[in-house]
mmCIF file with all atom_site columns, C-alpha atoms in Angstrom:
data_model
loop_
_atom_site.group_PDB
_atom_site.id
_atom_site.type_symbol
_atom_site.label_atom_id
_atom_site.label_alt_id
_atom_site.label_comp_id
_atom_site.label_asym_id
_atom_site.label_entity_id
_atom_site.label_seq_id
_atom_site.pdbx_PDB_ins_code
_atom_site.Cartn_x
_atom_site.Cartn_y
_atom_site.Cartn_z
_atom_site.occupancy
_atom_site.B_iso_or_equiv
_atom_site.pdbx_formal_charge
_atom_site.auth_seq_id
_atom_site.auth_comp_id
_atom_site.auth_asym_id
_atom_site.auth_atom_id
_atom_site.pdbx_PDB_model_num
ATOM 1   C CA . MET J 1 1   ? 8.774   -12.486 16.945  1.00 59.00 ? 8   MET J CA 1
ATOM 2   C CA . GLY J 1 2   ? 8.595   -8.780  16.767  1.00 74.00 ? 9   GLY J CA 1
ATOM 3   C CA . GLN J 1 3   ? 6.637   -6.011  14.995  1.00 79.00 ? 10  GLN J CA 1
ATOM 4   C CA . VAL J 1 4   ? 8.136   -5.102  11.591  1.00 76.00 ? 11  VAL J CA 1
ATOM 5   C CA . GLU J 1 5   ? 7.358   -1.630  10.043  1.00 81.00 ? 12  GLU J CA 1
ATOM 6   C CA . ALA J 1 6   ? 7.999   -0.101  6.613   1.00 84.00 ? 13  ALA J CA 1
ATOM 7   C CA . THR J 1 7   ? 7.123   3.525   6.031   1.00 92.00 ? 14  THR J CA 1
ATOM 8   C CA . THR J 1 8   ? 7.379   5.563   2.841   1.00 93.00 ? 15  THR J CA 1
ATOM 9   C CA . GLU J 1 9   ? 6.222   9.108   1.989   1.00 95.00 ? 16  GLU J CA 1
ATOM 10  C CA . ARG J 1 10  ? 6.082   11.553  -0.843  1.00 96.00 ? 17  ARG J CA 1
ATOM 11  C CA . ILE J 1 11  ? 4.680   15.012  -1.623  1.00 96.00 ? 18  ILE J CA 1
ATOM 12  C CA . VAL J 1 12  ? 2.592   14.895  -4.712  1.00 96.00 ? 19  VAL J CA 1
ATOM 13  C CA . THR J 1 13  ? 0.699   17.523  -6.722  1.00 95.00 ? 20  THR J CA 1
ATOM 14  C CA . GLY J 1 14  ? -3.002  17.388  -6.153  1.00 94.00 ? 21  GLY J CA 1
ATOM 15  C CA . LYS J 1 15  ? -5.540  18.432  -3.497  1.00 95.00 ? 22  LYS J CA 1
ATOM 16  C CA . PRO J 1 16  ? -5.700  15.954  -0.731  1.00 96.00 ? 23  PRO J CA 1
ATOM 17  C CA . GLU J 1 17  ? -9.221  14.953  -1.486  1.00 95.00 ? 24  GLU J CA 1
ATOM 18  C CA . ASP J 1 18  ? -8.308  14.247  -5.109  1.00 95.00 ? 25  ASP J CA 1
ATOM 19  C CA . VAL J 1 19  ? -5.218  12.230  -4.152  1.00 97.00 ? 26  VAL J CA 1
ATOM 20  C CA . PHE J 1 20  ? -7.153  10.291  -1.558  1.00 97.00 ? 27  PHE J CA 1
ATOM 21  C CA . ASP J 1 21  ? -9.891  9.526   -4.149  1.00 96.00 ? 28  ASP J CA 1
ATOM 22  C CA . ALA J 1 22  ? -7.261  8.152   -6.468  1.00 96.00 ? 29  ALA J CA 1
ATOM 23  C CA . LEU J 1 23  ? -5.834  5.845   -3.788  1.00 97.00 ? 30  LEU J CA 1
ATOM 24  C CA . ALA J 1 24  ? -9.288  4.781   -2.718  1.00 97.00 ? 31  ALA J CA 1
ATOM 25  C CA . ASP J 1 25  ? -10.339 3.816   -6.343  1.00 98.00 ? 32  ASP J CA 1
ATOM 26  C CA . TYR J 1 26  ? -9.469  0.191   -6.361  1.00 98.00 ? 33  TYR J CA 1
ATOM 27  C CA . ARG J 1 27  ? -11.294 -0.479  -9.654  1.00 97.00 ? 34  ARG J CA 1
ATOM 28  C CA . GLU J 1 28  ? -9.681  2.062   -12.070 1.00 97.00 ? 35  GLU J CA 1
ATOM 29  C CA . THR J 1 29  ? -6.809  4.032   -10.586 1.00 97.00 ? 36  THR J CA 1
ATOM 30  C CA . ARG J 1 30  ? -5.152  1.648   -8.125  1.00 96.00 ? 37  ARG J CA 1
ATOM 31  C CA . PRO J 1 31  ? -4.383  -1.042  -10.779 1.00 97.00 ? 38  PRO J CA 1
ATOM 32  C CA . ARG J 1 32  ? -2.483  1.561   -12.782 1.00 96.00 ? 39  ARG J CA 1
ATOM 33  C CA . LEU J 1 33  ? -0.322  2.540   -9.819  1.00 97.00 ? 40  LEU J CA 1
ATOM 34  C CA . LEU J 1 34  ? 0.879   -0.981  -8.932  1.00 96.00 ? 41  LEU J CA 1
ATOM 35  C CA . PRO J 1 35  ? 4.503   -1.812  -9.712  1.00 95.00 ? 42  PRO J CA 1
ATOM 36  C CA . ARG J 1 36  ? 5.513   -5.153  -11.297 1.00 95.00 ? 43  ARG J CA 1
ATOM 37  C CA . GLN J 1 37  ? 5.847   -6.776  -7.848  1.00 94.00 ? 44  GLN J CA 1
ATOM 38  C CA . PHE J 1 38  ? 2.010   -7.044  -7.666  1.00 95.00 ? 45  PHE J CA 1
ATOM 39  C CA . SER J 1 39  ? 0.128   -9.621  -9.606  1.00 96.00 ? 46  SER J CA 1
ATOM 40  C CA . GLU J 1 40  ? -3.287  -11.269 -9.714  1.00 97.00 ? 47  GLU J CA 1
ATOM 41  C CA . TYR J 1 41  ? -5.056  -8.155  -8.860  1.00 97.00 ? 48  TYR J CA 1
ATOM 42  C CA . GLU J 1 42  ? -8.749  -8.482  -8.332  1.00 98.00 ? 49  GLU J CA 1
ATOM 43  C CA . VAL J 1 43  ? -11.448 -6.403  -6.675  1.00 98.00 ? 50  VAL J CA 1
ATOM 44  C CA . ARG J 1 44  ? -13.730 -8.918  -4.937  1.00 98.00 ? 51  ARG J CA 1
ATOM 45  C CA . GLU J 1 45  ? -16.183 -6.585  -3.223  1.00 98.00 ? 52  GLU J CA 1
ATOM 46  C CA . GLY J 1 46  ? -16.863 -2.814  -3.528  1.00 97.00 ? 53  GLY J CA 1
ATOM 47  C CA . GLY J 1 47  ? -14.146 -1.004  -5.276  1.00 97.00 ? 54  GLY J CA 1
ATOM 48  C CA . ASP J 1 48  ? -14.152 2.455   -3.758  1.00 97.00 ? 55  ASP J CA 1
ATOM 49  C CA . GLY J 1 49  ? -12.673 2.898   -0.284  1.00 96.00 ? 56  GLY J CA 1
ATOM 50  C CA . GLU J 1 50  ? -14.604 1.617   2.814   1.00 97.00 ? 57  GLU J CA 1
ATOM 51  C CA . GLY J 1 51  ? -15.868 -1.905  2.393   1.00 97.00 ? 58  GLY J CA 1
ATOM 52  C CA . THR J 1 52  ? -13.596 -2.916  -0.464  1.00 98.00 ? 59  THR J CA 1
ATOM 53  C CA . VAL J 1 53  ? -12.099 -6.369  -0.564  1.00 98.00 ? 60  VAL J CA 1
ATOM 54  C CA . VAL J 1 54  ? -9.237  -6.678  -2.909  1.00 98.00 ? 61  VAL J CA 1
ATOM 55  C CA . HIS J 1 55  ? -6.827  -9.509  -3.647  1.00 98.00 ? 62  HIS J CA 1
ATOM 56  C CA . TRP J 1 56  ? -3.186  -9.486  -4.954  1.00 97.00 ? 63  TRP J CA 1
ATOM 57  C CA . LYS J 1 57  ? -0.005  -11.284 -4.774  1.00 96.00 ? 64  LYS J CA 1
ATOM 58  C CA . LEU J 1 58  ? 3.019   -9.246  -3.765  1.00 91.00 ? 65  LEU J CA 1
ATOM 59  C CA . GLN J 1 59  ? 6.368   -10.553 -4.649  1.00 89.00 ? 66  GLN J CA 1
ATOM 60  C CA . ALA J 1 60  ? 8.557   -8.744  -2.158  1.00 77.00 ? 67  ALA J CA 1
ATOM 61  C CA . THR J 1 61  ? 11.758  -10.747 -3.155  1.00 73.00 ? 68  THR J CA 1
ATOM 62  C CA . SER J 1 62  ? 12.615  -13.397 -5.711  1.00 72.00 ? 69  SER J CA 1
ATOM 63  C CA . LYS J 1 63  ? 11.575  -16.032 -3.279  1.00 77.00 ? 70  LYS J CA 1
ATOM 64  C CA . ARG J 1 64  ? 8.959   -14.384 -1.125  1.00 78.00 ? 71  ARG J CA 1
ATOM 65  C CA . VAL J 1 65  ? 5.432   -14.011 -2.450  1.00 87.00 ? 72  VAL J CA 1
ATOM 66  C CA . ARG J 1 66  ? 2.546   -12.898 -0.137  1.00 86.00 ? 73  ARG J CA 1
ATOM 67  C CA . ASP J 1 67  ? -0.989  -13.843 -1.163  1.00 94.00 ? 74  ASP J CA 1
ATOM 68  C CA . CYS J 1 68  ? -2.995  -10.802 0.216   1.00 95.00 ? 75  CYS J CA 1
ATOM 69  C CA . LEU J 1 69  ? -6.631  -10.584 0.627   1.00 97.00 ? 76  LEU J CA 1
ATOM 70  C CA . LEU J 1 70  ? -7.375  -7.101  1.995   1.00 97.00 ? 77  LEU J CA 1
ATOM 71  C CA . GLU J 1 71  ? -10.251 -5.486  3.722   1.00 98.00 ? 78  GLU J CA 1
ATOM 72  C CA . VAL J 1 72  ? -10.365 -1.747  3.261   1.00 98.00 ? 79  VAL J CA 1
ATOM 73  C CA . SER J 1 73  ? -11.610 0.716   5.871   1.00 98.00 ? 80  SER J CA 1
ATOM 74  C CA . GLU J 1 74  ? -11.656 4.525   6.195   1.00 97.00 ? 81  GLU J CA 1
ATOM 75  C CA . PRO J 1 75  ? -11.422 5.203   9.946   1.00 95.00 ? 82  PRO J CA 1
ATOM 76  C CA . SER J 1 76  ? -10.926 9.076   9.461   1.00 94.00 ? 83  SER J CA 1
ATOM 77  C CA . ASP J 1 77  ? -10.693 11.698  6.696   1.00 94.00 ? 84  ASP J CA 1
ATOM 78  C CA . GLY J 1 78  ? -7.686  11.099  4.521   1.00 96.00 ? 85  GLY J CA 1
ATOM 79  C CA . GLN J 1 79  ? -6.896  7.650   5.842   1.00 97.00 ? 86  GLN J CA 1
ATOM 80  C CA . LEU J 1 80  ? -7.257  4.206   4.181   1.00 97.00 ? 87  LEU J CA 1
ATOM 81  C CA . ILE J 1 81  ? -6.463  1.055   6.150   1.00 98.00 ? 88  ILE J CA 1
ATOM 82  C CA . GLU J 1 82  ? -5.923  -2.214  4.357   1.00 98.00 ? 89  GLU J CA 1
ATOM 83  C CA . LYS J 1 83  ? -6.053  -5.375  6.712   1.00 97.00 ? 90  LYS J CA 1
ATOM 84  C CA . ASP J 1 84  ? -4.789  -8.650  5.203   1.00 96.00 ? 91  ASP J CA 1
ATOM 85  C CA . ARG J 1 85  ? -7.092  -11.489 6.081   1.00 96.00 ? 92  ARG J CA 1
ATOM 86  C CA . ASN J 1 86  ? -4.198  -13.960 5.325   1.00 94.00 ? 93  ASN J CA 1
ATOM 87  C CA . SER J 1 87  ? -1.526  -12.494 7.667   1.00 91.00 ? 94  SER J CA 1
ATOM 88  C CA . SER J 1 88  ? -1.001  -9.890  10.346  1.00 91.00 ? 95  SER J CA 1
ATOM 89  C CA . MET J 1 89  ? -0.056  -7.184  7.786   1.00 90.00 ? 96  MET J CA 1
ATOM 90  C CA . VAL J 1 90  ? -1.854  -3.792  8.083   1.00 96.00 ? 97  VAL J CA 1
ATOM 91  C CA . THR J 1 91  ? -1.062  -0.997  5.585   1.00 96.00 ? 98  THR J CA 1
ATOM 92  C CA . THR J 1 92  ? -2.243  2.553   6.447   1.00 97.00 ? 99  THR J CA 1
ATOM 93  C CA . TRP J 1 93  ? -2.317  5.158   3.805   1.00 98.00 ? 100 TRP J CA 1
ATOM 94  C CA . THR J 1 94  ? -2.600  8.816   5.057   1.00 98.00 ? 101 THR J CA 1
ATOM 95  C CA . VAL J 1 95  ? -3.072  11.807  2.907   1.00 98.00 ? 102 VAL J CA 1
ATOM 96  C CA . THR J 1 96  ? -2.641  15.364  4.351   1.00 98.00 ? 103 THR J CA 1
ATOM 97  C CA . PRO J 1 97  ? -2.260  18.893  3.020   1.00 97.00 ? 104 PRO J CA 1
ATOM 98  C CA . ALA J 1 98  ? 1.303   19.972  2.037   1.00 97.00 ? 105 ALA J CA 1
ATOM 99  C CA . GLY J 1 99  ? 0.833   23.520  0.846   1.00 93.00 ? 106 GLY J CA 1
ATOM 100 C CA . GLU J 1 100 ? -1.197  24.848  -2.053  1.00 92.00 ? 107 GLU J CA 1
ATOM 101 C CA . GLY J 1 101 ? -2.300  22.129  -4.437  1.00 93.00 ? 108 GLY J CA 1
ATOM 102 C CA . ARG J 1 102 ? -0.051  19.609  -2.897  1.00 96.00 ? 109 ARG J CA 1
ATOM 103 C CA . SER J 1 103 ? -0.575  16.529  -0.586  1.00 97.00 ? 110 SER J CA 1
ATOM 104 C CA . ARG J 1 104 ? 1.739   14.517  1.650   1.00 98.00 ? 111 ARG J CA 1
ATOM 105 C CA . VAL J 1 105 ? 1.069   10.744  1.291   1.00 98.00 ? 112 VAL J CA 1
ATOM 106 C CA . VAL J 1 106 ? 2.444   8.438   3.919   1.00 98.00 ? 113 VAL J CA 1
ATOM 107 C CA . VAL J 1 107 ? 2.128   4.673   3.598   1.00 96.00 ? 114 VAL J CA 1
ATOM 108 C CA . THR J 1 108 ? 3.003   2.431   6.572   1.00 95.00 ? 115 THR J CA 1
ATOM 109 C CA . SER J 1 109 ? 2.850   -1.359  6.625   1.00 90.00 ? 116 SER J CA 1
ATOM 110 C CA . THR J 1 110 ? 3.279   -3.328  9.895   1.00 86.00 ? 117 THR J CA 1
ATOM 111 C CA . TRP J 1 111 ? 3.176   -7.063  10.542  1.00 79.00 ? 118 TRP J CA 1
ATOM 112 C CA . THR J 1 112 ? 4.395   -9.583  13.138  1.00 75.00 ? 119 THR J CA 1
ATOM 113 C CA . GLY J 1 113 ? 7.811   -10.841 11.965  1.00 66.00 ? 120 GLY J CA 1
ATOM 114 C CA . ALA J 1 114 ? 9.325   -14.315 12.272  1.00 63.00 ? 121 ALA J CA 1
ATOM 115 C CA . GLY J 1 115 ? 11.481  -15.219 15.306  1.00 63.00 ? 122 GLY J CA 1
ATOM 116 C CA . GLY J 1 116 ? 15.125  -16.273 15.319  1.00 66.00 ? 123 GLY J CA 1
ATOM 117 C CA . ILE J 1 117 ? 17.655  -15.542 12.553  1.00 62.00 ? 124 ILE J CA 1
ATOM 118 C CA . GLY J 1 118 ? 14.901  -15.326 9.932   1.00 59.00 ? 125 GLY J CA 1
ATOM 119 C CA . GLY J 1 119 ? 13.215  -12.750 11.943  1.00 58.00 ? 126 GLY J CA 1
ATOM 120 C CA . PHE J 1 120 ? 16.406  -10.768 12.237  1.00 57.00 ? 127 PHE J CA 1
ATOM 121 C CA . PHE J 1 121 ? 16.873  -10.672 8.484   1.00 61.00 ? 128 PHE J CA 1
ATOM 122 C CA . GLU J 1 122 ? 13.160  -9.900  7.956   1.00 59.00 ? 129 GLU J CA 1
ATOM 123 C CA . ARG J 1 123 ? 13.337  -6.887  10.305  1.00 57.00 ? 130 ARG J CA 1
ATOM 124 C CA . THR J 1 124 ? 16.651  -5.810  8.679   1.00 59.00 ? 131 THR J CA 1
ATOM 125 C CA . PHE J 1 125 ? 15.765  -6.158  4.984   1.00 60.00 ? 132 PHE J CA 1
ATOM 126 C CA . ALA J 1 126 ? 11.973  -6.336  4.440   1.00 66.00 ? 133 ALA J CA 1
ATOM 127 C CA . PRO J 1 127 ? 11.277  -2.721  5.426   1.00 63.00 ? 134 PRO J CA 1
ATOM 128 C CA . LYS J 1 128 ? 13.723  -1.437  2.913   1.00 76.00 ? 135 LYS J CA 1
ATOM 129 C CA . GLY J 1 129 ? 12.431  -3.683  0.115   1.00 75.00 ? 136 GLY J CA 1
ATOM 130 C CA . LEU J 1 130 ? 8.818   -2.890  0.882   1.00 81.00 ? 137 LEU J CA 1
ATOM 131 C CA . ALA J 1 131 ? 9.692   0.888   1.019   1.00 87.00 ? 138 ALA J CA 1
ATOM 132 C CA . ARG J 1 132 ? 11.154  0.645   -2.547  1.00 90.00 ? 139 ARG J CA 1
ATOM 133 C CA . ILE J 1 133 ? 8.070   -1.041  -3.837  1.00 91.00 ? 140 ILE J CA 1
ATOM 134 C CA . TYR J 1 134 ? 5.873   1.635   -2.210  1.00 92.00 ? 141 TYR J CA 1
ATOM 135 C CA . ASP J 1 135 ? 8.133   4.396   -3.499  1.00 94.00 ? 142 ASP J CA 1
ATOM 136 C CA . GLU J 1 136 ? 7.598   3.240   -6.996  1.00 95.00 ? 143 GLU J CA 1
ATOM 137 C CA . LEU J 1 137 ? 3.832   3.226   -6.375  1.00 96.00 ? 144 LEU J CA 1
ATOM 138 C CA . LEU J 1 138 ? 3.881   6.780   -4.915  1.00 95.00 ? 145 LEU J CA 1
ATOM 139 C CA . ALA J 1 139 ? 5.908   7.923   -8.045  1.00 96.00 ? 146 ALA J CA 1
ATOM 140 C CA . LYS J 1 140 ? 3.146   6.577   -10.201 1.00 96.00 ? 147 LYS J CA 1
ATOM 141 C CA . LEU J 1 141 ? 0.516   8.211   -7.988  1.00 96.00 ? 148 LEU J CA 1
ATOM 142 C CA . ALA J 1 142 ? 2.495   11.519  -8.378  1.00 95.00 ? 149 ALA J CA 1
ATOM 143 C CA . THR J 1 143 ? 2.233   11.260  -12.134 1.00 94.00 ? 150 THR J CA 1
ATOM 144 C CA . GLU J 1 144 ? -1.412  10.280  -12.019 1.00 93.00 ? 151 GLU J CA 1
ATOM 145 C CA . THR J 1 145 ? -2.485  13.144  -9.756  1.00 91.00 ? 152 THR J CA 1
ATOM 146 C CA . ALA J 1 146 ? -0.396  15.777  -11.613 1.00 86.00 ? 153 ALA J CA 1
ATOM 147 C CA . GLN J 1 147 ? -2.548  15.396  -14.696 1.00 70.00 ? 154 GLN J CA 1
#
């Protein structure tokens, strides 16, 4: 078993604090950003950044569905961390300045992968698939924050 990591980033229009606020808004904004691979979305506690508990199912492939129950923390300015209570997955969102009125958004998910041949395929293909999903989410974020 090894650590698996998927990272995606995008420059979006919007001040870093506004972009971060959009990402941290799990009640209104986040549901609008989620691609079709996310289902059964539900805020269970909080709803705005630190202290939020949110549930969703993520269909990463036609056969692989993760039931995610995430605890949200804000360890530093411009950073959200979503820790899945149901697995080893941790997703970190980082928003930093990228020039006048622009922000760089980086999303990184890490988890402990399977062993053996299944683990090989997971380490090879899962990061690319998850990166495509998060790239779609970031494209929707870019549209949301450009308004």
